[in-house]
XYZ file of N, CA and C in Angstrom:
381
model
N 1.842 11.101 -45.419
C 1.644 11.270 -43.993
C 1.192 9.851 -43.453
N 1.748 9.326 -42.406
C 1.221 8.290 -41.699
C -0.016 8.356 -40.944
N -1.024 7.279 -41.049
C -2.106 7.521 -40.064
C -1.971 6.742 -38.883
N -2.277 7.269 -37.830
C -2.461 7.027 -36.709
C -3.606 6.074 -36.089
N -3.554 5.081 -35.628
C -4.459 4.227 -35.171
C -4.584 4.246 -33.486
N -5.554 4.638 -32.946
C -5.872 4.366 -31.795
C -6.478 3.132 -31.175
N -6.050 2.650 -30.125
C -6.700 1.462 -29.311
C -7.660 1.971 -28.490
N -8.692 1.202 -28.348
C -9.911 1.591 -27.581
C -9.104 1.624 -26.163
N -9.469 2.595 -25.463
C -8.844 2.367 -23.767
C -9.837 1.613 -23.089
N -9.134 1.029 -22.442
C -9.933 -0.360 -21.466
C -10.365 0.545 -20.307
N -11.721 -0.048 -19.886
C -12.421 0.500 -18.477
C -12.666 -0.442 -17.673
N -12.493 0.074 -16.364
C -12.561 -0.636 -15.358
C -13.899 -0.235 -14.511
N -14.582 -1.387 -13.761
C -15.551 -1.223 -12.934
C -15.056 -0.674 -11.528
N -15.753 0.664 -11.163
C -15.522 1.130 -9.847
C -16.922 1.084 -9.314
N -17.073 1.680 -8.101
C -18.250 2.074 -7.356
C -19.023 3.141 -8.062
N -20.300 3.160 -7.919
C -21.127 4.162 -8.552
C -20.778 5.514 -8.104
N -20.785 6.252 -9.116
C -20.670 7.869 -8.968
C -19.072 8.148 -8.617
N -18.130 7.553 -9.424
C -16.839 7.984 -9.034
C -16.516 9.607 -9.286
N -15.840 9.990 -8.178
C -15.495 11.509 -8.209
C -14.054 11.969 -8.277
N -13.220 11.075 -7.717
C -12.068 11.537 -7.551
C -11.131 10.246 -7.753
N -9.609 10.387 -8.151
C -8.638 9.314 -8.351
C -7.478 9.588 -7.865
N -6.912 8.935 -7.374
C -5.538 8.940 -6.995
C -4.540 7.793 -6.994
N -3.412 7.977 -7.315
C -2.483 6.809 -7.644
C -1.306 6.632 -6.711
N -0.978 5.421 -6.190
C 0.250 5.234 -5.386
C 0.321 3.725 -5.480
N 1.667 3.088 -4.998
C 1.885 1.890 -5.100
C 1.288 1.147 -3.685
N 0.272 0.723 -3.842
C -0.688 0.194 -2.685
C -0.088 -1.287 -2.320
N 0.365 -2.078 -3.179
C 0.508 -3.411 -2.877
C 2.414 -3.602 -3.086
N 3.066 -2.578 -2.807
C 4.505 -2.718 -3.137
C 5.314 -3.367 -4.049
N 4.498 -3.446 -5.191
C 5.414 -4.155 -6.376
C 5.861 -3.293 -7.533
N 6.074 -1.991 -6.961
C 6.755 -0.829 -7.613
C 6.220 -0.345 -8.675
N 4.782 -0.724 -9.072
C 3.950 -0.014 -10.130
C 2.996 0.748 -9.346
N 2.436 1.834 -10.209
C 1.450 2.677 -9.624
C 0.028 2.110 -9.544
N -0.647 1.921 -8.468
C -2.031 1.701 -8.467
C -2.912 2.675 -8.311
N -4.131 2.441 -8.382
C -5.311 3.446 -8.350
C -6.554 3.044 -7.364
N -6.866 4.340 -6.804
C -8.006 4.289 -6.061
C -8.841 5.333 -6.381
N -10.386 4.841 -6.435
C -11.432 6.001 -6.840
C -12.351 6.207 -5.565
N -12.961 7.380 -5.240
C -13.818 7.833 -4.640
C -15.049 7.866 -5.169
N -15.970 6.995 -4.731
C -17.273 6.617 -5.369
C -18.506 7.149 -4.558
N -18.800 8.455 -4.747
C -19.880 9.073 -4.045
C -21.249 8.200 -3.750
N -21.722 7.826 -4.818
C -22.950 7.239 -4.670
C -22.951 6.175 -3.938
N -22.298 5.400 -3.737
C -22.391 3.965 -2.798
C -21.273 4.199 -1.697
N -20.817 5.193 -1.551
C -19.877 5.521 -0.253
C -18.862 4.561 0.141
N -18.325 4.444 -1.069
C -17.118 3.347 -1.027
C -15.989 3.946 -1.763
N -14.808 3.236 -1.908
C -13.490 3.740 -2.220
C -13.255 2.202 -3.274
N -12.892 2.282 -4.430
C -12.286 0.940 -5.225
C -10.895 1.332 -5.629
N -10.357 0.108 -5.156
C -8.750 -0.113 -5.515
C -8.780 -1.036 -6.685
N -7.647 -0.329 -7.704
C -7.258 -1.261 -8.851
C -5.906 -1.247 -8.750
N -5.466 -2.274 -8.986
C -3.997 -2.952 -8.750
C -3.427 -2.890 -10.144
N -2.101 -2.271 -10.516
C -1.439 -2.377 -11.788
C -0.847 -3.689 -12.324
N -1.141 -3.984 -13.445
C -0.445 -5.353 -13.789
C 0.732 -4.868 -14.307
N 1.267 -3.742 -14.489
C 2.414 -3.217 -14.934
C 2.571 -2.730 -16.689
N 1.273 -3.169 -17.132
C 1.256 -3.093 -18.572
C 0.308 -2.036 -19.139
N -0.342 -1.096 -18.214
C -1.250 -0.140 -18.418
C -2.680 -0.813 -18.303
N -2.708 -1.929 -17.742
C -3.968 -2.646 -17.206
C -4.016 -2.774 -16.027
N -5.238 -2.973 -15.382
C -5.246 -3.059 -13.785
C -6.069 -4.310 -13.623
N -6.242 -4.709 -12.220
C -7.263 -5.729 -11.845
C -7.773 -5.279 -10.537
N -9.031 -5.748 -10.411
C -9.727 -5.020 -9.238
C -8.878 -5.268 -7.745
N -8.853 -4.551 -6.997
C -7.993 -4.880 -5.907
C -9.121 -4.703 -4.426
N -10.326 -4.305 -4.651
C -11.138 -4.364 -3.606
C -11.930 -3.187 -3.474
N -12.986 -3.178 -2.564
C -13.928 -1.948 -2.441
C -13.797 -2.002 -0.807
N -13.863 -0.746 -0.522
C -13.751 -0.214 1.058
C -14.856 0.801 1.148
N -15.370 0.824 2.388
C -16.377 1.431 2.866
C -15.667 2.810 3.065
N -15.975 4.226 2.726
C -15.373 5.373 3.372
C -16.093 5.761 4.744
N -17.210 5.291 5.067
C -18.113 5.446 6.184
C -19.015 4.318 6.421
N -19.925 4.848 7.386
C -21.179 4.107 7.609
C -22.267 4.214 6.418
N -22.927 3.112 5.883
C -23.645 3.013 5.067
C -24.691 4.075 5.278
N -25.197 4.811 4.378
C -26.176 5.870 4.664
C -25.721 7.226 4.839
N -24.531 7.049 5.069
C -23.610 8.379 5.279
C -23.421 9.069 3.857
N -23.154 10.249 3.945
C -22.655 10.927 2.633
C -21.542 10.413 1.782
N -21.708 9.996 0.667
C -20.403 9.748 0.118
C -19.106 10.604 -0.500
N -17.942 9.765 -0.464
C -16.882 10.613 -0.605
C -16.615 11.306 -2.147
N -15.876 12.350 -1.895
C -15.956 13.174 -3.232
C -14.568 13.509 -3.720
N -13.490 13.394 -2.548
C -12.096 13.599 -2.874
C -11.338 12.789 -2.032
N -10.244 12.328 -2.392
C -9.075 11.698 -1.828
C -7.659 11.924 -2.170
N -6.580 11.395 -1.387
C -5.601 11.625 -1.816
C -4.779 10.367 -0.760
N -3.558 9.965 -1.569
C -2.818 8.784 -1.005
C -1.564 9.502 -0.285
N -1.000 8.817 0.640
C 0.064 9.141 1.338
C 0.399 8.352 2.478
N 1.472 8.573 2.808
C 1.939 7.761 4.178
C 1.727 8.525 5.464
N 0.524 8.413 5.871
C -0.005 9.320 6.959
C 0.420 8.685 8.438
N 1.026 7.587 8.520
C 1.314 7.119 9.937
C 2.785 6.754 9.870
N 3.769 6.784 9.221
C 4.924 7.090 8.965
C 5.493 5.482 8.883
N 4.738 4.501 8.369
C 5.273 3.032 8.217
C 5.834 2.848 6.768
N 6.006 3.741 6.084
C 6.557 3.637 4.316
C 5.534 3.049 3.658
N 4.257 2.938 3.955
C 3.183 2.011 3.027
C 2.044 3.459 3.091
N 1.606 3.274 1.654
C 0.699 4.174 1.266
C -0.565 4.016 2.141
N -1.252 5.286 2.479
C -2.700 5.100 3.138
C -3.360 6.025 2.320
N -4.868 5.848 2.267
C -5.664 6.957 1.737
C -6.587 7.886 2.969
N -6.442 9.232 2.510
C -7.640 9.943 3.148
C -8.705 10.428 2.204
N -9.744 10.527 2.800
C -11.099 10.659 1.895
C -11.898 11.546 2.737
N -12.396 12.758 2.111
C -13.473 13.592 2.350
C -14.720 13.362 1.965
N -15.711 13.535 2.486
C -16.959 13.249 2.283
C -18.055 14.686 2.083
N -18.854 14.959 1.368
C -19.152 16.050 1.145
C -20.297 16.613 2.054
N -21.071 15.931 2.621
C -22.453 16.622 3.249
C -22.252 16.065 4.719
N -21.400 15.096 5.001
C -21.332 14.539 6.278
C -20.336 15.184 7.479
N -19.372 16.131 6.538
C -18.394 17.054 7.179
C -17.463 15.737 7.775
N -16.804 15.225 7.137
C -15.964 13.827 7.827
C -14.695 13.804 6.920
N -13.807 13.611 7.797
C -12.502 12.899 7.054
C -12.044 11.499 7.378
N -12.068 10.353 6.399
C -11.697 9.076 6.864
C -10.432 8.718 6.476
N -9.666 8.115 7.215
C -8.344 7.366 6.801
C -8.282 5.966 6.813
N -7.982 5.549 5.894
C -7.653 4.117 5.734
C -6.153 3.853 5.732
N -5.695 3.069 6.831
C -4.365 2.577 6.772
C -3.945 1.632 6.047
N -3.132 1.866 5.057
C -2.556 0.732 4.041
C -1.664 -0.388 5.025
N -1.713 -1.716 4.391
C -1.117 -2.779 4.709
C 0.358 -3.017 3.865
N 0.013 -2.396 2.952
C 1.351 -2.659 1.931
C 1.270 -3.463 1.178
N 0.062 -4.556 1.289
C -0.321 -5.633 0.297
C -1.389 -5.192 -0.744
N -1.871 -4.087 -0.896
C -3.035 -3.698 -1.564
C -4.201 -3.632 -0.661
N -4.206 -4.153 0.690
C -5.283 -3.935 1.423
C -5.300 -2.808 2.541
N -6.590 -2.479 3.160
C -6.510 -1.240 4.183
C -7.509 -1.614 5.395
N -7.115 -1.056 6.446
C -7.990 -1.409 7.525
C -9.231 -0.631 7.422
N -10.022 -0.930 8.220
C -11.482 -0.068 8.281
C -11.024 1.388 8.506
N -11.871 2.209 7.904
C -11.530 3.875 8.170
C -11.638 4.327 9.550
N -10.914 4.863 9.822
C -11.071 5.784 11.096
C -11.774 7.312 10.685
N -12.689 7.395 11.304
C -13.449 8.614 10.913
C -13.222 9.759 11.665
N -12.979 11.139 11.406
C -12.876 12.129 12.033
C -14.063 13.225 11.591
N -14.876 13.354 12.387
C -16.133 14.353 11.816
C -15.726 15.692 12.316
N -16.005 16.797 11.256
C -15.391 18.205 11.491
C -16.861 18.810 12.113
N -16.657 19.954 12.361
C -17.785 20.767 12.824
C -18.353 21.312 11.500
N -19.826 21.293 11.385
C -20.547 21.867 10.420
C -20.054 22.968 9.602
N -20.072 23.109 8.417
C -19.588 23.988 7.682
C -18.013 24.631 7.817
N -17.185 23.874 8.530
C -15.894 24.084 8.478
C -15.119 23.775 7.276
N -14.157 24.512 6.762
C -13.342 23.936 5.690
C -12.141 23.357 5.958
N -11.620 23.231 7.126
C -10.179 22.687 7.706
C -10.673 21.701 8.581
N -9.813 20.774 8.592
C -10.082 19.522 9.489
C -9.019 19.872 11.027
N -8.188 20.888 10.891
C -7.507 21.447 11.936
C -8.189 21.943 13.253
N -7.703 21.764 14.352
C -8.360 22.300 15.503
C -7.870 23.291 16.089
N -8.612 24.312 16.555
C -7.942 25.540 17.312
C -7.106 25.282 18.529
N -6.232 25.637 18.589
C -5.196 25.470 19.719
C -5.561 26.263 21.085
């Protein structure tokens, strides 16, 4: 029986307290990149794929103003219809949703923050 040898998995620096991860092609090179929600320092970390299973730092972004509750969950998708992936992130205690619009080159605009009413479970508004 052959013996399998596993290589050590690479690790990558992100912000403190990473709680969530999403993948999308943020820089338009056809390779899936990663973004993490870092609760402890209220940031998002973007890691750009090299296409060989390795990543390089793509930048850190604030999800809210400093001192606000940190992000706990995020999702990537095209939220403004420009065919470039954006990031939506929710924060645990500040009851907010932040959307960072992607430029398609691995960079993002400053977050547009939508505050929810306290203790609501949805960002939808009653009609």
